[in-house]
Short mmCIF file of C-alpha atoms in Angstrom, two decimals:
data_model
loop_
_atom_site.label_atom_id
_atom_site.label_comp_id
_atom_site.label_asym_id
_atom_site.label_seq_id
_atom_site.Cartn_x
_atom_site.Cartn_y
_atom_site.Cartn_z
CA UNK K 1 0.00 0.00 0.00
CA UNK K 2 1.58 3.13 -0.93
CA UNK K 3 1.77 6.06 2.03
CA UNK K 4 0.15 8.79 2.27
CA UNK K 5 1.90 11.87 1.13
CA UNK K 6 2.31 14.61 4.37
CA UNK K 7 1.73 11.48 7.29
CA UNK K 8 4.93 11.78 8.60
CA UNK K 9 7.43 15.28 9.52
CA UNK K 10 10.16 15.78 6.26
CA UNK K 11 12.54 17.29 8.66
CA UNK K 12 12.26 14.37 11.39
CA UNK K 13 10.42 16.56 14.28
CA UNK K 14 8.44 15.18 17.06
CA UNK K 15 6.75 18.40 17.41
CA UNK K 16 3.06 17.60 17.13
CA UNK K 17 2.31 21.27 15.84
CA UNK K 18 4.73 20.63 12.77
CA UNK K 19 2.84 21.32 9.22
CA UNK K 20 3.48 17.55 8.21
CA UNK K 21 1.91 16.18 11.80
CA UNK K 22 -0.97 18.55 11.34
CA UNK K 23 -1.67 17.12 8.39
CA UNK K 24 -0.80 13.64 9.10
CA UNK K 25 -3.73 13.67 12.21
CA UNK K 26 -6.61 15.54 9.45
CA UNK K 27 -5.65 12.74 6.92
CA UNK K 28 -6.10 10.44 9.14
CA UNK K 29 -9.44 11.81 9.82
CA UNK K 30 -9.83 11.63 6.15
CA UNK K 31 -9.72 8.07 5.80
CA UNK K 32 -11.75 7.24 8.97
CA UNK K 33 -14.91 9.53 6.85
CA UNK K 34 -14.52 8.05 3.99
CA UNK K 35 -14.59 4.56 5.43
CA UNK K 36 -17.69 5.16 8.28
CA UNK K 37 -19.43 7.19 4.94
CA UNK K 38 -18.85 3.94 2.82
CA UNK K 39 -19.55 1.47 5.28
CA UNK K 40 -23.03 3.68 6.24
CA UNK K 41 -23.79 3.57 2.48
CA UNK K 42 -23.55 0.05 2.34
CA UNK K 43 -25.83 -0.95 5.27
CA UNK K 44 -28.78 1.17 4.18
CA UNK K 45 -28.83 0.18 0.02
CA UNK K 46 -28.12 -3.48 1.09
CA UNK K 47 -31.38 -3.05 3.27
CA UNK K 48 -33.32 -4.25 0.11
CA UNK K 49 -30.71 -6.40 -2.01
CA UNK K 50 -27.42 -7.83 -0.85
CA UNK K 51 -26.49 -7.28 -4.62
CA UNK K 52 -26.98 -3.37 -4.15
CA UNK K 53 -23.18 -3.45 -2.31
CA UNK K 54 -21.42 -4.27 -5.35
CA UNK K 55 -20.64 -0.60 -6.19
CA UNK K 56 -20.15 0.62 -2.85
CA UNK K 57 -18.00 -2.42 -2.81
CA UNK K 58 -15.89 -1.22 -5.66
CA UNK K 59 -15.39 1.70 -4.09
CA UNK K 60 -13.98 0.60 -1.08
CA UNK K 61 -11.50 -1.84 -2.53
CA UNK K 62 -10.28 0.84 -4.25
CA UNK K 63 -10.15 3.29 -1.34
CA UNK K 64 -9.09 -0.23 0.60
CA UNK K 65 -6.09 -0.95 -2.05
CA UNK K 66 -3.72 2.35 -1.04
CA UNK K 67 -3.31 5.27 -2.79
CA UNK K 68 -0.93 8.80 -1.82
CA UNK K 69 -4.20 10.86 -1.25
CA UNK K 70 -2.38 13.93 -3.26
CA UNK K 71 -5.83 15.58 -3.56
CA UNK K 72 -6.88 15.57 0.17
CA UNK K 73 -3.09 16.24 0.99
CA UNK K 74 -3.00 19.69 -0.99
CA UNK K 75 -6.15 20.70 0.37
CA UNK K 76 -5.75 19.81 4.39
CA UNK K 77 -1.82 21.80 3.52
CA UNK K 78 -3.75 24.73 1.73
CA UNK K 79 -6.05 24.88 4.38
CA UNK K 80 -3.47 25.01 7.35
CA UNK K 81 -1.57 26.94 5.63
CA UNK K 82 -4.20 29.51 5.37
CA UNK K 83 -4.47 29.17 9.14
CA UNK K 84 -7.66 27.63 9.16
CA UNK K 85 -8.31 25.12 12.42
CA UNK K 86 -7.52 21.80 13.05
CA UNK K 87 -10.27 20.79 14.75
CA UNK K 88 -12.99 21.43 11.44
CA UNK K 89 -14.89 18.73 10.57
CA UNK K 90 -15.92 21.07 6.90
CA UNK K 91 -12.49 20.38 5.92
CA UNK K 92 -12.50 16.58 6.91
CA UNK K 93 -15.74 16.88 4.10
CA UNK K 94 -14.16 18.40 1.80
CA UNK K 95 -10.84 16.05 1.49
CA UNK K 96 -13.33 13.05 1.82
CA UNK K 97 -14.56 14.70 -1.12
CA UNK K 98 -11.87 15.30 -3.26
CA UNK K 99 -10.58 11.57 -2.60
CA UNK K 100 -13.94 10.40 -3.90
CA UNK K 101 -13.76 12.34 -6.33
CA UNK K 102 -10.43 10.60 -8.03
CA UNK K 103 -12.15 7.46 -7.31
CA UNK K 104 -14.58 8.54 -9.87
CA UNK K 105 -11.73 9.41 -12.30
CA UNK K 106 -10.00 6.05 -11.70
CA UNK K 107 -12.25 3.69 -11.95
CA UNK K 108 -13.88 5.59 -15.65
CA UNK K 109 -9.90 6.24 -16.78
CA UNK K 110 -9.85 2.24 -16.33
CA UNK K 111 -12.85 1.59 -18.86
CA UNK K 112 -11.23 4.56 -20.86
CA UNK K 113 -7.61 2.87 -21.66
CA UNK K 114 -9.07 -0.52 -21.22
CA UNK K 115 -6.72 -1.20 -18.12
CA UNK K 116 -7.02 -4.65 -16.22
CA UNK K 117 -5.43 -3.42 -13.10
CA UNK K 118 -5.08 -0.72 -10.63
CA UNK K 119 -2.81 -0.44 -7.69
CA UNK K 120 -1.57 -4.14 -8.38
CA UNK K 121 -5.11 -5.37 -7.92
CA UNK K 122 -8.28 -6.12 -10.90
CA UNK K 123 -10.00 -2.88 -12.11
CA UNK K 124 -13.55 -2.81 -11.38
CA UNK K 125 -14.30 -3.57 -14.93
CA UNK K 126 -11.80 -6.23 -15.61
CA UNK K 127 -13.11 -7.99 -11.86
CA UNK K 128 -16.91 -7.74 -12.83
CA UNK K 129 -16.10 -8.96 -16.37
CA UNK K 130 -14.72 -11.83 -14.76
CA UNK K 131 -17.38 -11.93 -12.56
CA UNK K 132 -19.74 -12.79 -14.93
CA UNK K 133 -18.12 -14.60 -17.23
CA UNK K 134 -17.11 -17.17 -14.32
CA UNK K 135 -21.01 -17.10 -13.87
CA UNK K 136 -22.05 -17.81 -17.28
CA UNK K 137 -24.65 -15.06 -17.12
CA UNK K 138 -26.34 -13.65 -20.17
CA UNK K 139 -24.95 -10.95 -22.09
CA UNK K 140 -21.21 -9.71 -22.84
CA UNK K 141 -19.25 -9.90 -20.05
CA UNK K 142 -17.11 -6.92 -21.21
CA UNK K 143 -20.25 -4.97 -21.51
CA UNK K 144 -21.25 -6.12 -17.87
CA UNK K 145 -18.19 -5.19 -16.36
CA UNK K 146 -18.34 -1.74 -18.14
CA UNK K 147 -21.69 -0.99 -16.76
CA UNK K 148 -20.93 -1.85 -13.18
CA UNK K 149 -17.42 0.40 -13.45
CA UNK K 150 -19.39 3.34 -15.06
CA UNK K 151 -22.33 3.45 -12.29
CA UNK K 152 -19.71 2.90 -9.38
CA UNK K 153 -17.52 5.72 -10.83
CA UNK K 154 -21.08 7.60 -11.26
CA UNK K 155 -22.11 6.90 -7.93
CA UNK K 156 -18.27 8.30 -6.30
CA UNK K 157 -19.25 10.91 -8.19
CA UNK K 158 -22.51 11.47 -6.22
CA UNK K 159 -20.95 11.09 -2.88
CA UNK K 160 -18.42 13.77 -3.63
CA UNK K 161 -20.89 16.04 -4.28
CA UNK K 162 -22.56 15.01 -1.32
CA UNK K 163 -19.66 15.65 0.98
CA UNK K 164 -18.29 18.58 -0.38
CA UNK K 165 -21.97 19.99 0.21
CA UNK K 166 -21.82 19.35 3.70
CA UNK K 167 -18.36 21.72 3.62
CA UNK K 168 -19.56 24.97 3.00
CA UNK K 169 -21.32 26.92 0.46
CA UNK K 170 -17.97 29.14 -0.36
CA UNK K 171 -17.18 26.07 -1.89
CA UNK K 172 -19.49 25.64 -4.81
CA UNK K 173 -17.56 27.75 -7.63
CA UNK K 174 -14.26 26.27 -6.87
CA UNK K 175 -15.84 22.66 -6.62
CA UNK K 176 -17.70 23.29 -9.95
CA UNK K 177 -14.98 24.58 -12.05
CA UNK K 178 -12.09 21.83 -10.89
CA UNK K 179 -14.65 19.04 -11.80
CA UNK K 180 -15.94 20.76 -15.49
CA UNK K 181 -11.73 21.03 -16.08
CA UNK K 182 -11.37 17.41 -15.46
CA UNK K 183 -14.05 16.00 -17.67
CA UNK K 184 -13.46 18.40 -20.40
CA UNK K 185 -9.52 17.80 -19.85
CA UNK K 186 -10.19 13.97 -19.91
CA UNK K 187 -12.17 14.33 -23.06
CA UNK K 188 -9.40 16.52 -25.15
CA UNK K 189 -7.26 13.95 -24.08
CA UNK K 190 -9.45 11.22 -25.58
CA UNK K 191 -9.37 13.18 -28.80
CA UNK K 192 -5.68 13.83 -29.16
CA UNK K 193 -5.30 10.50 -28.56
CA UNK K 194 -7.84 9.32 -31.71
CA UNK K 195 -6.47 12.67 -33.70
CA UNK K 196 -2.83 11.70 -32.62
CA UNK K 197 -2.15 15.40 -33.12
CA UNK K 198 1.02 16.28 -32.23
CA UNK K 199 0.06 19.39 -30.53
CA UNK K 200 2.84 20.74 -27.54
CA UNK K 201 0.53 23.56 -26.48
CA UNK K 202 -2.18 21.37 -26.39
CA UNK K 203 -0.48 18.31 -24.69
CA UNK K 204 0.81 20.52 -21.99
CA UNK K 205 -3.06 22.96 -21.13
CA UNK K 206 -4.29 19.02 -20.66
CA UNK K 207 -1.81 18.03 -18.21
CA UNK K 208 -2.43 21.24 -16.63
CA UNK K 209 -6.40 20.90 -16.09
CA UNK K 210 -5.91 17.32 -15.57
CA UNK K 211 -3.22 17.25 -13.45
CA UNK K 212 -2.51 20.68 -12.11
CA UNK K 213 -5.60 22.51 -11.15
CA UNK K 214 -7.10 18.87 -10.37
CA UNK K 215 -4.48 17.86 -8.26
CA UNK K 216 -2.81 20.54 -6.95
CA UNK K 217 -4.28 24.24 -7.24
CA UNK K 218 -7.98 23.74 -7.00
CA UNK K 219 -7.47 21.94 -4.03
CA UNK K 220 -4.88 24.40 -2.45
CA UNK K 221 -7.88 26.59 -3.27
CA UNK K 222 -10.25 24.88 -1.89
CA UNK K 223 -8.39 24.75 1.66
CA UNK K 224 -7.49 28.43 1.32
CA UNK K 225 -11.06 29.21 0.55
CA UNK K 226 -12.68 27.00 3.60
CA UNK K 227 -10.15 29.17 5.88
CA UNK K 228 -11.27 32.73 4.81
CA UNK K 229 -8.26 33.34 2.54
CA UNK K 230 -9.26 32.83 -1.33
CA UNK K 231 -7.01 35.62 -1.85
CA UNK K 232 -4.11 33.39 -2.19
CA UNK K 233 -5.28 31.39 -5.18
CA UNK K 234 -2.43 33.66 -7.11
CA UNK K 235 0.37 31.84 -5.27
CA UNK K 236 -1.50 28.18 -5.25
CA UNK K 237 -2.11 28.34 -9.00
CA UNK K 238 1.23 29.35 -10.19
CA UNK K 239 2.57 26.41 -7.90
CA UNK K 240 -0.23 23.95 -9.23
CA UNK K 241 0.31 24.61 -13.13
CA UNK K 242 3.98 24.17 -11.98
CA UNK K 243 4.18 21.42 -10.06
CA UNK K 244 0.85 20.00 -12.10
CA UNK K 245 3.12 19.76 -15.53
CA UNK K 246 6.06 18.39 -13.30
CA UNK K 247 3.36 15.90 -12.10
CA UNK K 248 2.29 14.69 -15.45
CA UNK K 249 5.71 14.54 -17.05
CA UNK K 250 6.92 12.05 -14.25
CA UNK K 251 3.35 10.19 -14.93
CA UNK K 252 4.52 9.85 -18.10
CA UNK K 253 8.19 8.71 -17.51
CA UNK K 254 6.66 6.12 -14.94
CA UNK K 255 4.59 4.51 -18.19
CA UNK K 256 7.20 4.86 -20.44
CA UNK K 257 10.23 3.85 -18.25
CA UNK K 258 8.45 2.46 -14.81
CA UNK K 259 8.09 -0.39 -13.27
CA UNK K 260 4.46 -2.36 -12.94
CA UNK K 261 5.01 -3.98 -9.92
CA UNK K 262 5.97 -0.24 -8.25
CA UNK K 263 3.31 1.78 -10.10
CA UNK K 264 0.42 -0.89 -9.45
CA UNK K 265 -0.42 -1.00 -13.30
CA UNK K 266 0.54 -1.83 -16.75
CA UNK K 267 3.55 0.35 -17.68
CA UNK K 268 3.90 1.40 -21.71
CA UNK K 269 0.11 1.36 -22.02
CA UNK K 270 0.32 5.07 -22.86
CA UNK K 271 2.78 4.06 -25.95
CA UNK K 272 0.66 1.04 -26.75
CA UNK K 273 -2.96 2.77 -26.96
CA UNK K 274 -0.66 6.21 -29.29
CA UNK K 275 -1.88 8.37 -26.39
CA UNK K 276 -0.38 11.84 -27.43
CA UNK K 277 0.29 12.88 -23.78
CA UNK K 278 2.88 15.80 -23.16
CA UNK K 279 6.13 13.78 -23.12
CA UNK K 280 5.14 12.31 -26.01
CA UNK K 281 4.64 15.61 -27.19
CA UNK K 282 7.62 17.23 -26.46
CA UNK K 283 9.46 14.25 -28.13
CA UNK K 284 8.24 14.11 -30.93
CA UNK K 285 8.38 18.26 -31.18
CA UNK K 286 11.93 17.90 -30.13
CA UNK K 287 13.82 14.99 -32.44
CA UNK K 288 12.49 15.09 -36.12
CA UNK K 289 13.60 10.49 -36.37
CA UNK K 290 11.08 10.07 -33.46
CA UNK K 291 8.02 12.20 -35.03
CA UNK K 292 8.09 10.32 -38.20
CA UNK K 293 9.08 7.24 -36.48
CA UNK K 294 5.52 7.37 -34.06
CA UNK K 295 3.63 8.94 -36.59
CA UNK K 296 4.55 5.81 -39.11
CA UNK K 297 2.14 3.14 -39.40
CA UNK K 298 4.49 0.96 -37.51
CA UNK K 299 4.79 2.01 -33.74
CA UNK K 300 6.69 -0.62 -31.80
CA UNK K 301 6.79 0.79 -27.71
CA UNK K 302 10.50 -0.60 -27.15
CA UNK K 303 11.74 1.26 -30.34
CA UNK K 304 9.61 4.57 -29.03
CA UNK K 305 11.29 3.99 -25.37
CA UNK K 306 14.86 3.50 -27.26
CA UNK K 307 14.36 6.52 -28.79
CA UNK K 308 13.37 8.75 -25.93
CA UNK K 309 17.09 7.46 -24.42
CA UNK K 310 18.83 7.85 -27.53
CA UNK K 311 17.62 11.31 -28.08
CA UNK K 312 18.13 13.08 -24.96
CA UNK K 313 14.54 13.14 -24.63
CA UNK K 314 14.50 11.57 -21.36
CA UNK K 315 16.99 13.65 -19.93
CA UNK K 316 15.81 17.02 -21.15
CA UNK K 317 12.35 16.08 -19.34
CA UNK K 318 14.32 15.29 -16.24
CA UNK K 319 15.91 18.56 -16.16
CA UNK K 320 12.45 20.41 -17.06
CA UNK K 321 10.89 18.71 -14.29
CA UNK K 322 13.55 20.01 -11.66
CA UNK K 323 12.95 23.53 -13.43
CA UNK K 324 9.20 22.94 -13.04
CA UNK K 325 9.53 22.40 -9.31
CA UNK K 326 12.27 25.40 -8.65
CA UNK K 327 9.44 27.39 -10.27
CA UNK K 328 6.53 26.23 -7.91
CA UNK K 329 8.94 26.85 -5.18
CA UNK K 330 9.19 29.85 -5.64
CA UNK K 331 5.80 30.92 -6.08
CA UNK K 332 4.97 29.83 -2.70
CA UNK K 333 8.31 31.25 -1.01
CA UNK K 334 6.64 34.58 -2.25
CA UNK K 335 3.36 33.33 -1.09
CA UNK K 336 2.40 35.52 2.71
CA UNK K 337 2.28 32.43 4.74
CA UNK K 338 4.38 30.93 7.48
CA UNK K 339 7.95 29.82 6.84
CA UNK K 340 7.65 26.37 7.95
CA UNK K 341 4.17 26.19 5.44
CA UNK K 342 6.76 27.52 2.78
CA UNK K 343 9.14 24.36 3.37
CA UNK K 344 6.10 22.29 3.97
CA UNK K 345 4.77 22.59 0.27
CA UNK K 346 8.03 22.97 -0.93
CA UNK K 347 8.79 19.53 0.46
CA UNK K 348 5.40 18.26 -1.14
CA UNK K 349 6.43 19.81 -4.28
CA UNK K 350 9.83 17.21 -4.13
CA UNK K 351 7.33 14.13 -3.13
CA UNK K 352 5.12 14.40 -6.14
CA UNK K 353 7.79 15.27 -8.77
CA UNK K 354 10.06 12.63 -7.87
CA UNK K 355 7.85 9.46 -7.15
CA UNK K 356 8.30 6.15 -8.33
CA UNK K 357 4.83 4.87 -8.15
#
C-alpha cells in the first residue's frame, strides 16, 4: 500500500504542531470519513438487495487498495496553511470529497484505456467482467463489467458532491470549475489521442487541467477558501500549473520507463494505446527520427522507449521537471504564509515530482 503523502514530519520533528503532523492527524481523519461514509452507504442500500453493495463495494476496494491521497493532501496543507483550524470537521468533508472524487476518475480512466489493473489489484471492470463470465450469465461480459465500473464511478461521483456539500457553500464555484476542467480535460485527451495530433501547447493545457488545477491548485484553493483566505489562489495556481506539468511529465516517464510492480499498473500502455500525452509531445516536437518514427504506421513501444534514451529526450524532461519544481517553489516562497508552510509545500512539491509509483 503506498503512504500517504504529508503522514509523517520531512525534517524528522516530534513536534506535534509541525505542518506535516498537522496534516498527518486531518488525513487520518480523512480516511476514517470516507470509510464510516462507505460502510453507512452500504448498510442502508443493502437493506433491500445484498447485490446493491457491489458498487459501494468497488469503491472501497479501491479506497481499501492504497493510494498517496495527493488531492486531500493539498487541500488539508492549503487549508493550514491559510491558518484555518484543526479541529474542522468542513475540511474533513471536503478532502473526503476530493478523494472520492479521483475514485470517480480512476475507476472511468480504467474503462477509458481498457486497463485490467489498478494499484496491483483487478480494475472494477476487468473484476466484474470476470465476474460474470465465471457465472455464465447472459450478455457480454465486457459490456457487464463496463456498466458496473461506469455506475460505481457515477455513484463516487454522487458522494463527492454530497460531501463537499456538507463543507460549506464558499465552496461551490471552486468545486464546480475543478470538476468541469477534469471532464473536459479527460475528453481533449481522448481526442488527441484518436487525432494523434502532435500538438505541444495542447499536450501541456491538458496536463495542466488534468493534473494541475485537479491535483494541486484547486485543491490548495479549496483549503485556502474554507479558511477565509481565497485571496491566495495567485500563489497556489502558479505552484499547481507548476508542479501539475512536473506531475504529469513524471506520470509519463513512470509509463514509459516504470516499473508495474511499483506503479500498481501496466507500464507502456500510454505508448501502446498512441496516447499523445505531453512527453510524447515534447518528443516528438523535439527529435524530427522520433516524429516520423511514431507517426509511421508501424509504432513498436520498445523502439519509441529507445528513442526517448537515444535522443536526450528523457533527460531534457528530467531537467524540465527540476525547473518545473524550482518554479513552484518559488511561487509559494513569495506566497504571505508561514515559513515552515513555505518548506512544507516545498517539500510536497519534491514528493510528487520525484515518485516512483
Amino acid at each position: 500500500m503506498a503512504t500517504e503523502i504529508t503522514t509523517a514530519p520531512h525534517d524528522g520533528s516530534t513536534d506535534p504542531a509541525s505542518p506535516a503532523r498537522l496534516c498527518g492527524r486531518l488525513l487520518g481523519r480523512v480516511e476514517t470519513r470516507l470509510h464510516d461514509f462507505l460502510a453507512a452507504e452500504r448498510e442502508l442500500r443493502t437493506r433491500v438487495d445484498a447485490r446493491a453493495a457491489a458498487p459501494i463495494d468497488a469503491l472501497t476496494a479501491l479506497i481499501d487498495s492504497g493510494g498517496k491521497r495527493i488531492r486531500p493532501a493539498f487541500c488539508v496543507a492549503g487549508y493550514l496553511a491559510a491558518g484555518g483550524d484543526p479541529a474542522s470537521e468542513d475540511i474533513v468533508a471536503a478532502a473526503s470529497a476530493l478523494e472520492m472524487l479521483h475514485t470517480c476518475a480512476l475507476i472511468h480512466d480504467d474503462v477509458i484505456d481498457a486497463s485490467p489493473r489498478r494499484r496491483g489489484l483487478p480494475t472494477v471492470h476487468a473484476r466484474h467482467s470476470a465476474e460474470h463470465a465465471r457465472n455464465g450469465w447472459e450478455g457480454e461480459p465486457r459490456r457487464y463489467g463496463e456498466s458496473v465500473a461506469i455506475l460505481a464511478g457515477d455513484l463516487a461521483l454522487i458522494y463527492a458532491d454530497q460531501m463537499m456539500s456538507e463543507a460549506s457553500p464558499s465552496l461551490g464555484a471552486a468545486w464546480a470549475e475543478l470538476r468541469s476542467e477534469l471532464i473536459i480535460g479527460q475528453f481533449m485527451d481522448v481526442v488527441v489521442a484518436a487525432e494523434f495530433s502532435a500538438d505541444v501547447a495542447l499536450s501541456r493545457w491538458i496536463a495542466v487541467v488534468k493534473s494541475g488545477r485537479y491535483t494541486i491548485h484547486r485543491p490548495l484553493l479549496i483549503g485556502a477558501t474554507l479558511a477565509g483566505r481565497p485571496e491566495l489562489e495567485g500563489a497556489f495556481e502558479a505552484y499547481g500549473d507548476a508542479l501539475g506539468e512536473a506531475f504529469q511529465l513524471r506520470d509519463d516517464l513512470m509509463d514509459a520507463f516504470g516499473d508495474s510492480d511499483a506503479t500498481g499498473k501496466p507500464v507502456g500502455l500510454d505508448i501502446e494505446q498512441h496516447k499523445m500525452t505531453l512527453l510524447m509531445g515534447l518528443a516528438m516536437d523535439r527529435d524530427r527520427r522520433t516524429r516520423e518514427f511514431v507517426l509511421g504506421a508501424e509504432r513498436d513501444p520498445a523502439e519509441v522507449r529507445r528513442l526517448l534514451d537515444e535522443t536526450g529526450v528523457r533527460m531534457d524532461v528530467e531537467a524540465h521537471i527540476d525547473r518545473l519544481v524550482e518554479k513552484g517553489r518559488a511561487a509559494i516562497d513569495a506566497a504571505p504564509l508561514d515559513e515552515r508552510w513555505q518548506r512544507e509545500l516545498g517539500a510536497m512539491a519534491h514528493q510528487v515530482a520525484y515518485r516512483n509509483s
